[in-house]
mmCIF file with all atom_site columns, C-alpha atoms in Angstrom:
data_model
loop_
_atom_site.group_PDB
_atom_site.id
_atom_site.type_symbol
_atom_site.label_atom_id
_atom_site.label_alt_id
_atom_site.label_comp_id
_atom_site.label_asym_id
_atom_site.label_entity_id
_atom_site.label_seq_id
_atom_site.pdbx_PDB_ins_code
_atom_site.Cartn_x
_atom_site.Cartn_y
_atom_site.Cartn_z
_atom_site.occupancy
_atom_site.B_iso_or_equiv
_atom_site.pdbx_formal_charge
_atom_site.auth_seq_id
_atom_site.auth_comp_id
_atom_site.auth_asym_id
_atom_site.auth_atom_id
_atom_site.pdbx_PDB_model_num
ATOM 1   C CA . MET A 1 1   ? -54.705 37.268 0.065   1.00 75.00 ? 1350 MET A CA 1
ATOM 2   C CA . ASN A 1 2   ? -52.082 39.214 -1.853  1.00 85.00 ? 1351 ASN A CA 1
ATOM 3   C CA . ILE A 1 3   ? -52.881 42.777 -2.876  1.00 86.00 ? 1352 ILE A CA 1
ATOM 4   C CA . LYS A 1 4   ? -51.106 44.211 -5.913  1.00 91.00 ? 1353 LYS A CA 1
ATOM 5   C CA . ILE A 1 5   ? -49.448 47.453 -4.836  1.00 94.00 ? 1354 ILE A CA 1
ATOM 6   C CA . LYS A 1 6   ? -50.567 50.094 -7.326  1.00 96.00 ? 1355 LYS A CA 1
ATOM 7   C CA . THR A 1 7   ? -50.369 53.244 -5.196  1.00 96.00 ? 1356 THR A CA 1
ATOM 8   C CA . ALA A 1 8   ? -48.079 53.980 -2.255  1.00 97.00 ? 1357 ALA A CA 1
ATOM 9   C CA . LEU A 1 9   ? -48.189 57.012 -0.004  1.00 96.00 ? 1358 LEU A CA 1
ATOM 10  C CA . ILE A 1 10  ? -44.789 57.819 1.472   1.00 95.00 ? 1359 ILE A CA 1
ATOM 11  C CA . SER A 1 11  ? -44.337 60.393 4.232   1.00 91.00 ? 1360 SER A CA 1
ATOM 12  C CA . VAL A 1 12  ? -41.222 59.914 6.318   1.00 92.00 ? 1361 VAL A CA 1
ATOM 13  C CA . SER A 1 13  ? -39.162 62.016 8.677   1.00 85.00 ? 1362 SER A CA 1
ATOM 14  C CA . ASP A 1 14  ? -36.311 59.466 8.526   1.00 89.00 ? 1363 ASP A CA 1
ATOM 15  C CA . LYS A 1 15  ? -35.210 59.487 4.878   1.00 91.00 ? 1364 LYS A CA 1
ATOM 16  C CA . SER A 1 16  ? -32.575 56.752 5.277   1.00 90.00 ? 1365 SER A CA 1
ATOM 17  C CA . GLY A 1 17  ? -33.156 53.873 2.886   1.00 92.00 ? 1366 GLY A CA 1
ATOM 18  C CA . LEU A 1 18  ? -35.713 55.908 0.958   1.00 93.00 ? 1367 LEU A CA 1
ATOM 19  C CA . GLU A 1 19  ? -33.924 55.603 -2.379  1.00 93.00 ? 1368 GLU A CA 1
ATOM 20  C CA . LYS A 1 20  ? -33.823 51.799 -2.113  1.00 94.00 ? 1369 LYS A CA 1
ATOM 21  C CA . ILE A 1 21  ? -37.560 51.489 -1.458  1.00 94.00 ? 1370 ILE A CA 1
ATOM 22  C CA . VAL A 1 22  ? -38.463 54.051 -4.136  1.00 96.00 ? 1371 VAL A CA 1
ATOM 23  C CA . GLN A 1 23  ? -36.371 52.190 -6.728  1.00 94.00 ? 1372 GLN A CA 1
ATOM 24  C CA . SER A 1 24  ? -38.095 48.933 -5.828  1.00 94.00 ? 1373 SER A CA 1
ATOM 25  C CA . LEU A 1 25  ? -41.555 50.496 -6.134  1.00 96.00 ? 1374 LEU A CA 1
ATOM 26  C CA . LYS A 1 26  ? -40.581 51.910 -9.541  1.00 94.00 ? 1375 LYS A CA 1
ATOM 27  C CA . GLU A 1 27  ? -39.752 48.370 -10.718 1.00 93.00 ? 1376 GLU A CA 1
ATOM 28  C CA . TYR A 1 28  ? -43.425 47.478 -10.228 1.00 95.00 ? 1377 TYR A CA 1
ATOM 29  C CA . ASP A 1 29  ? -44.816 50.729 -11.696 1.00 94.00 ? 1378 ASP A CA 1
ATOM 30  C CA . VAL A 1 30  ? -46.236 51.793 -8.348  1.00 96.00 ? 1379 VAL A CA 1
ATOM 31  C CA . LYS A 1 31  ? -47.651 55.302 -8.293  1.00 97.00 ? 1380 LYS A CA 1
ATOM 32  C CA . ILE A 1 32  ? -45.897 57.164 -5.479  1.00 97.00 ? 1381 ILE A CA 1
ATOM 33  C CA . VAL A 1 33  ? -47.801 59.873 -3.639  1.00 95.00 ? 1382 VAL A CA 1
ATOM 34  C CA . SER A 1 34  ? -45.915 61.927 -1.099  1.00 92.00 ? 1383 SER A CA 1
ATOM 35  C CA . THR A 1 35  ? -45.825 65.014 1.078   1.00 85.00 ? 1384 THR A CA 1
ATOM 36  C CA . GLY A 1 36  ? -43.559 68.032 1.555   1.00 81.00 ? 1385 GLY A CA 1
ATOM 37  C CA . GLY A 1 37  ? -39.936 67.161 2.203   1.00 85.00 ? 1386 GLY A CA 1
ATOM 38  C CA . THR A 1 38  ? -40.392 63.494 1.341   1.00 90.00 ? 1387 THR A CA 1
ATOM 39  C CA . SER A 1 39  ? -41.844 64.451 -2.028  1.00 91.00 ? 1388 SER A CA 1
ATOM 40  C CA . ARG A 1 40  ? -38.864 66.730 -2.692  1.00 91.00 ? 1389 ARG A CA 1
ATOM 41  C CA . SER A 1 41  ? -36.420 63.969 -1.739  1.00 92.00 ? 1390 SER A CA 1
ATOM 42  C CA . ILE A 1 42  ? -38.103 61.462 -4.044  1.00 95.00 ? 1391 ILE A CA 1
ATOM 43  C CA . SER A 1 43  ? -38.175 63.974 -6.884  1.00 92.00 ? 1392 SER A CA 1
ATOM 44  C CA . GLU A 1 44  ? -34.453 64.732 -6.388  1.00 93.00 ? 1393 GLU A CA 1
ATOM 45  C CA . MET A 1 45  ? -33.800 60.987 -6.858  1.00 90.00 ? 1394 MET A CA 1
ATOM 46  C CA . GLY A 1 46  ? -35.257 61.345 -10.325 1.00 90.00 ? 1395 GLY A CA 1
ATOM 47  C CA . ALA A 1 47  ? -38.348 59.318 -9.489  1.00 91.00 ? 1396 ALA A CA 1
ATOM 48  C CA . GLU A 1 48  ? -41.817 60.376 -10.514 1.00 93.00 ? 1397 GLU A CA 1
ATOM 49  C CA . VAL A 1 49  ? -43.826 61.471 -7.497  1.00 95.00 ? 1398 VAL A CA 1
ATOM 50  C CA . THR A 1 50  ? -47.334 62.837 -7.141  1.00 93.00 ? 1399 THR A CA 1
ATOM 51  C CA . ASP A 1 51  ? -47.752 65.492 -4.484  1.00 88.00 ? 1400 ASP A CA 1
ATOM 52  C CA . VAL A 1 52  ? -50.527 64.627 -2.038  1.00 85.00 ? 1401 VAL A CA 1
ATOM 53  C CA . SER A 1 53  ? -52.199 67.962 -2.831  1.00 82.00 ? 1402 SER A CA 1
ATOM 54  C CA . SER A 1 54  ? -52.996 66.666 -6.313  1.00 84.00 ? 1403 SER A CA 1
ATOM 55  C CA . ILE A 1 55  ? -55.120 63.846 -4.857  1.00 88.00 ? 1404 ILE A CA 1
ATOM 56  C CA . THR A 1 56  ? -56.701 66.005 -2.158  1.00 77.00 ? 1405 THR A CA 1
ATOM 57  C CA . ASN A 1 57  ? -57.214 68.947 -4.521  1.00 72.00 ? 1406 ASN A CA 1
ATOM 58  C CA . PHE A 1 58  ? -56.285 71.037 -1.532  1.00 70.00 ? 1407 PHE A CA 1
ATOM 59  C CA . PRO A 1 59  ? -52.977 72.768 -0.808  1.00 67.00 ? 1408 PRO A CA 1
ATOM 60  C CA . GLU A 1 60  ? -50.723 71.908 2.081   1.00 70.00 ? 1409 GLU A CA 1
ATOM 61  C CA . MET A 1 61  ? -51.470 74.632 4.590   1.00 59.00 ? 1410 MET A CA 1
ATOM 62  C CA . MET A 1 62  ? -50.853 76.042 8.070   1.00 68.00 ? 1411 MET A CA 1
ATOM 63  C CA . ASP A 1 63  ? -47.091 75.505 7.841   1.00 67.00 ? 1412 ASP A CA 1
ATOM 64  C CA . GLY A 1 64  ? -47.558 71.870 6.839   1.00 62.00 ? 1413 GLY A CA 1
ATOM 65  C CA . ARG A 1 65  ? -49.897 71.037 9.696   1.00 62.00 ? 1414 ARG A CA 1
ATOM 66  C CA . VAL A 1 66  ? -52.665 70.099 7.265   1.00 66.00 ? 1415 VAL A CA 1
ATOM 67  C CA . LYS A 1 67  ? -51.749 67.964 4.278   1.00 66.00 ? 1416 LYS A CA 1
ATOM 68  C CA . THR A 1 68  ? -52.961 64.366 4.660   1.00 72.00 ? 1417 THR A CA 1
ATOM 69  C CA . LEU A 1 69  ? -56.009 64.955 6.871   1.00 72.00 ? 1418 LEU A CA 1
ATOM 70  C CA . HIS A 1 70  ? -58.425 64.615 3.973   1.00 78.00 ? 1419 HIS A CA 1
ATOM 71  C CA . PRO A 1 71  ? -61.155 62.177 2.826   1.00 84.00 ? 1420 PRO A CA 1
ATOM 72  C CA . ASN A 1 72  ? -59.272 61.406 -0.402  1.00 90.00 ? 1421 ASN A CA 1
ATOM 73  C CA . VAL A 1 73  ? -56.368 60.102 1.688   1.00 90.00 ? 1422 VAL A CA 1
ATOM 74  C CA . HIS A 1 74  ? -58.313 58.357 4.429   1.00 89.00 ? 1423 HIS A CA 1
ATOM 75  C CA . GLY A 1 75  ? -60.976 57.091 2.029   1.00 92.00 ? 1424 GLY A CA 1
ATOM 76  C CA . GLY A 1 76  ? -58.188 55.547 -0.053  1.00 94.00 ? 1425 GLY A CA 1
ATOM 77  C CA . LEU A 1 77  ? -56.828 53.861 3.048   1.00 95.00 ? 1426 LEU A CA 1
ATOM 78  C CA . LEU A 1 78  ? -60.108 52.834 4.680   1.00 94.00 ? 1427 LEU A CA 1
ATOM 79  C CA . SER A 1 79  ? -62.147 51.567 1.722   1.00 94.00 ? 1428 SER A CA 1
ATOM 80  C CA . LYS A 1 80  ? -62.950 47.870 1.936   1.00 93.00 ? 1429 LYS A CA 1
ATOM 81  C CA . ARG A 1 81  ? -62.239 46.782 -1.621  1.00 91.00 ? 1430 ARG A CA 1
ATOM 82  C CA . ASP A 1 82  ? -64.695 43.877 -1.312  1.00 92.00 ? 1431 ASP A CA 1
ATOM 83  C CA . ASN A 1 83  ? -67.570 46.110 -0.153  1.00 92.00 ? 1432 ASN A CA 1
ATOM 84  C CA . ASN A 1 84  ? -69.642 47.408 -3.076  1.00 93.00 ? 1433 ASN A CA 1
ATOM 85  C CA . GLU A 1 85  ? -70.908 50.425 -1.092  1.00 93.00 ? 1434 GLU A CA 1
ATOM 86  C CA . HIS A 1 86  ? -67.336 51.457 -0.285  1.00 91.00 ? 1435 HIS A CA 1
ATOM 87  C CA . VAL A 1 87  ? -66.247 51.014 -3.900  1.00 91.00 ? 1436 VAL A CA 1
ATOM 88  C CA . GLN A 1 88  ? -69.260 53.005 -5.111  1.00 94.00 ? 1437 GLN A CA 1
ATOM 89  C CA . SER A 1 89  ? -68.483 55.833 -2.655  1.00 92.00 ? 1438 SER A CA 1
ATOM 90  C CA . GLN A 1 90  ? -64.940 55.923 -3.972  1.00 91.00 ? 1439 GLN A CA 1
ATOM 91  C CA . LYS A 1 91  ? -66.185 56.181 -7.560  1.00 94.00 ? 1440 LYS A CA 1
ATOM 92  C CA . GLU A 1 92  ? -68.689 58.912 -6.679  1.00 94.00 ? 1441 GLU A CA 1
ATOM 93  C CA . HIS A 1 93  ? -66.042 61.003 -4.945  1.00 93.00 ? 1442 HIS A CA 1
ATOM 94  C CA . GLY A 1 94  ? -63.011 60.188 -7.101  1.00 92.00 ? 1443 GLY A CA 1
ATOM 95  C CA . ILE A 1 95  ? -61.099 58.470 -4.300  1.00 94.00 ? 1444 ILE A CA 1
ATOM 96  C CA . GLU A 1 96  ? -58.199 56.229 -5.363  1.00 94.00 ? 1445 GLU A CA 1
ATOM 97  C CA . ASP A 1 97  ? -57.087 53.163 -3.414  1.00 95.00 ? 1446 ASP A CA 1
ATOM 98  C CA . ILE A 1 98  ? -53.885 53.531 -1.432  1.00 96.00 ? 1447 ILE A CA 1
ATOM 99  C CA . ASP A 1 99  ? -52.390 50.048 -1.143  1.00 96.00 ? 1448 ASP A CA 1
ATOM 100 C CA . LEU A 1 100 ? -49.227 50.824 0.803   1.00 96.00 ? 1449 LEU A CA 1
ATOM 101 C CA . ILE A 1 101 ? -48.207 53.492 3.240   1.00 96.00 ? 1450 ILE A CA 1
ATOM 102 C CA . ILE A 1 102 ? -44.677 54.068 4.347   1.00 96.00 ? 1451 ILE A CA 1
ATOM 103 C CA . VAL A 1 103 ? -44.820 56.445 7.271   1.00 93.00 ? 1452 VAL A CA 1
ATOM 104 C CA . ASN A 1 104 ? -42.474 57.101 10.120  1.00 88.00 ? 1453 ASN A CA 1
ATOM 105 C CA . LEU A 1 105 ? -43.352 59.732 12.646  1.00 76.00 ? 1454 LEU A CA 1
ATOM 106 C CA . TYR A 1 106 ? -41.633 62.941 13.619  1.00 66.00 ? 1455 TYR A CA 1
ATOM 107 C CA . PRO A 1 107 ? -38.869 62.237 16.171  1.00 65.00 ? 1456 PRO A CA 1
ATOM 108 C CA . PHE A 1 108 ? -40.824 63.838 19.019  1.00 58.00 ? 1457 PHE A CA 1
ATOM 109 C CA . GLU A 1 109 ? -38.928 62.173 21.861  1.00 70.00 ? 1458 GLU A CA 1
ATOM 110 C CA . GLU A 1 110 ? -35.557 63.224 20.432  1.00 68.00 ? 1459 GLU A CA 1
ATOM 111 C CA . THR A 1 111 ? -36.835 66.739 19.851  1.00 58.00 ? 1460 THR A CA 1
ATOM 112 C CA . ILE A 1 112 ? -38.028 67.296 23.412  1.00 62.00 ? 1461 ILE A CA 1
ATOM 113 C CA . LYS A 1 113 ? -34.753 65.922 24.773  1.00 70.00 ? 1462 LYS A CA 1
ATOM 114 C CA . SER A 1 114 ? -32.678 68.273 22.617  1.00 69.00 ? 1463 SER A CA 1
ATOM 115 C CA . GLN A 1 115 ? -34.912 71.350 22.569  1.00 70.00 ? 1464 GLN A CA 1
ATOM 116 C CA . ASP A 1 116 ? -35.848 73.957 25.125  1.00 73.00 ? 1465 ASP A CA 1
ATOM 117 C CA . ASN A 1 117 ? -38.014 75.766 22.591  1.00 74.00 ? 1466 ASN A CA 1
ATOM 118 C CA . GLU A 1 118 ? -41.585 74.744 23.369  1.00 72.00 ? 1467 GLU A CA 1
ATOM 119 C CA . GLU A 1 119 ? -42.878 75.913 19.976  1.00 76.00 ? 1468 GLU A CA 1
ATOM 120 C CA . ILE A 1 120 ? -40.441 73.635 18.110  1.00 66.00 ? 1469 ILE A CA 1
ATOM 121 C CA . CYS A 1 121 ? -41.443 70.737 20.362  1.00 66.00 ? 1470 CYS A CA 1
ATOM 122 C CA . ILE A 1 122 ? -45.134 71.359 19.715  1.00 68.00 ? 1471 ILE A CA 1
ATOM 123 C CA . GLU A 1 123 ? -44.575 71.435 15.941  1.00 67.00 ? 1472 GLU A CA 1
ATOM 124 C CA . ASN A 1 124 ? -43.024 67.968 16.231  1.00 62.00 ? 1473 ASN A CA 1
ATOM 125 C CA . ILE A 1 125 ? -46.289 66.459 17.445  1.00 65.00 ? 1474 ILE A CA 1
ATOM 126 C CA . ASP A 1 126 ? -47.294 64.393 14.420  1.00 67.00 ? 1475 ASP A CA 1
ATOM 127 C CA . ILE A 1 127 ? -51.004 64.370 13.572  1.00 70.00 ? 1476 ILE A CA 1
ATOM 128 C CA . GLY A 1 128 ? -51.282 63.172 9.961   1.00 77.00 ? 1477 GLY A CA 1
ATOM 129 C CA . GLY A 1 129 ? -48.858 60.265 10.324  1.00 80.00 ? 1478 GLY A CA 1
ATOM 130 C CA . PRO A 1 130 ? -50.629 58.575 13.255  1.00 83.00 ? 1479 PRO A CA 1
ATOM 131 C CA . ALA A 1 131 ? -54.021 59.203 11.643  1.00 88.00 ? 1480 ALA A CA 1
ATOM 132 C CA . MET A 1 132 ? -52.905 57.506 8.399   1.00 88.00 ? 1481 MET A CA 1
ATOM 133 C CA . LEU A 1 133 ? -51.342 54.623 10.305  1.00 92.00 ? 1482 LEU A CA 1
ATOM 134 C CA . ARG A 1 134 ? -54.557 54.044 12.215  1.00 92.00 ? 1483 ARG A CA 1
ATOM 135 C CA . SER A 1 135 ? -56.643 54.180 9.036   1.00 94.00 ? 1484 SER A CA 1
ATOM 136 C CA . ALA A 1 136 ? -54.341 51.713 7.300   1.00 95.00 ? 1485 ALA A CA 1
ATOM 137 C CA . ALA A 1 137 ? -54.211 49.413 10.331  1.00 93.00 ? 1486 ALA A CA 1
ATOM 138 C CA . LYS A 1 138 ? -57.999 49.392 10.508  1.00 93.00 ? 1487 LYS A CA 1
ATOM 139 C CA . ASN A 1 139 ? -57.989 48.215 6.888   1.00 94.00 ? 1488 ASN A CA 1
ATOM 140 C CA . HIS A 1 140 ? -54.958 45.917 7.149   1.00 92.00 ? 1489 HIS A CA 1
ATOM 141 C CA . LYS A 1 141 ? -56.679 43.335 4.943   1.00 93.00 ? 1490 LYS A CA 1
ATOM 142 C CA . PHE A 1 142 ? -56.160 45.653 1.963   1.00 95.00 ? 1491 PHE A CA 1
ATOM 143 C CA . VAL A 1 143 ? -53.361 48.045 2.952   1.00 95.00 ? 1492 VAL A CA 1
ATOM 144 C CA . THR A 1 144 ? -49.723 47.273 3.699   1.00 94.00 ? 1493 THR A CA 1
ATOM 145 C CA . VAL A 1 145 ? -48.137 49.405 6.422   1.00 95.00 ? 1494 VAL A CA 1
ATOM 146 C CA . VAL A 1 146 ? -44.419 50.039 6.886   1.00 95.00 ? 1495 VAL A CA 1
ATOM 147 C CA . THR A 1 147 ? -43.227 52.305 9.697   1.00 93.00 ? 1496 THR A CA 1
ATOM 148 C CA . ASP A 1 148 ? -39.636 51.222 10.234  1.00 92.00 ? 1497 ASP A CA 1
ATOM 149 C CA . VAL A 1 149 ? -36.786 51.759 7.751   1.00 92.00 ? 1498 VAL A CA 1
ATOM 150 C CA . ASN A 1 150 ? -35.421 48.398 8.938   1.00 94.00 ? 1499 ASN A CA 1
ATOM 151 C CA . ASP A 1 151 ? -38.453 46.739 7.319   1.00 95.00 ? 1500 ASP A CA 1
ATOM 152 C CA . TYR A 1 152 ? -37.781 48.093 3.812   1.00 95.00 ? 1501 TYR A CA 1
ATOM 153 C CA . ASP A 1 153 ? -35.759 45.008 2.853   1.00 95.00 ? 1502 ASP A CA 1
ATOM 154 C CA . LYS A 1 154 ? -38.599 42.734 4.006   1.00 95.00 ? 1503 LYS A CA 1
ATOM 155 C CA . LEU A 1 155 ? -41.066 44.701 1.889   1.00 94.00 ? 1504 LEU A CA 1
ATOM 156 C CA . ILE A 1 156 ? -38.774 44.585 -1.152  1.00 95.00 ? 1505 ILE A CA 1
ATOM 157 C CA . LYS A 1 157 ? -38.326 40.832 -0.719  1.00 95.00 ? 1506 LYS A CA 1
ATOM 158 C CA . GLU A 1 158 ? -42.075 40.305 -0.484  1.00 93.00 ? 1507 GLU A CA 1
ATOM 159 C CA . LEU A 1 159 ? -42.717 42.456 -3.571  1.00 94.00 ? 1508 LEU A CA 1
ATOM 160 C CA . ARG A 1 160 ? -40.184 40.386 -5.509  1.00 94.00 ? 1509 ARG A CA 1
ATOM 161 C CA . GLN A 1 161 ? -41.562 37.064 -4.303  1.00 94.00 ? 1510 GLN A CA 1
ATOM 162 C CA . ASN A 1 162 ? -45.129 38.089 -5.165  1.00 94.00 ? 1511 ASN A CA 1
ATOM 163 C CA . ASP A 1 163 ? -44.625 40.055 -8.392  1.00 91.00 ? 1512 ASP A CA 1
ATOM 164 C CA . GLY A 1 164 ? -45.470 43.414 -6.864  1.00 91.00 ? 1513 GLY A CA 1
ATOM 165 C CA . SER A 1 165 ? -48.051 42.191 -4.364  1.00 90.00 ? 1514 SER A CA 1
#
């Protein structure tokens, strides 16, 4: 079953290849939702981007520790689109589907190898990224997951072959 990609959430520490994937998503009028530095990078490319705080109705807080840990994000990832109760819950709470997530995690291993500062190492423990990946994986029937910049070309090819699905 092909799912038309209407909304993508992008939150990446590795920004390489980001412009290529953003341009491809724009071709299919995909709404791009993003966080912090990724949102700034996408905006600097001239692409329209919706900050995740506008779908959570909650500001990024605690130095960026809390931004995607919210029912509007995880509900959008976890909702079974063929389950009427799920769809009704989404309508009741104003939760939009998220059809694609592009997430790569903070480079924790590299950080601990290059850092003696324990506080910096601790701040590189990613919480939101793994949580979103697990939510999306649990609902893989309806949500496409990309974690590796080397898979961007495969995603672009599939979007082209399936008219944005």
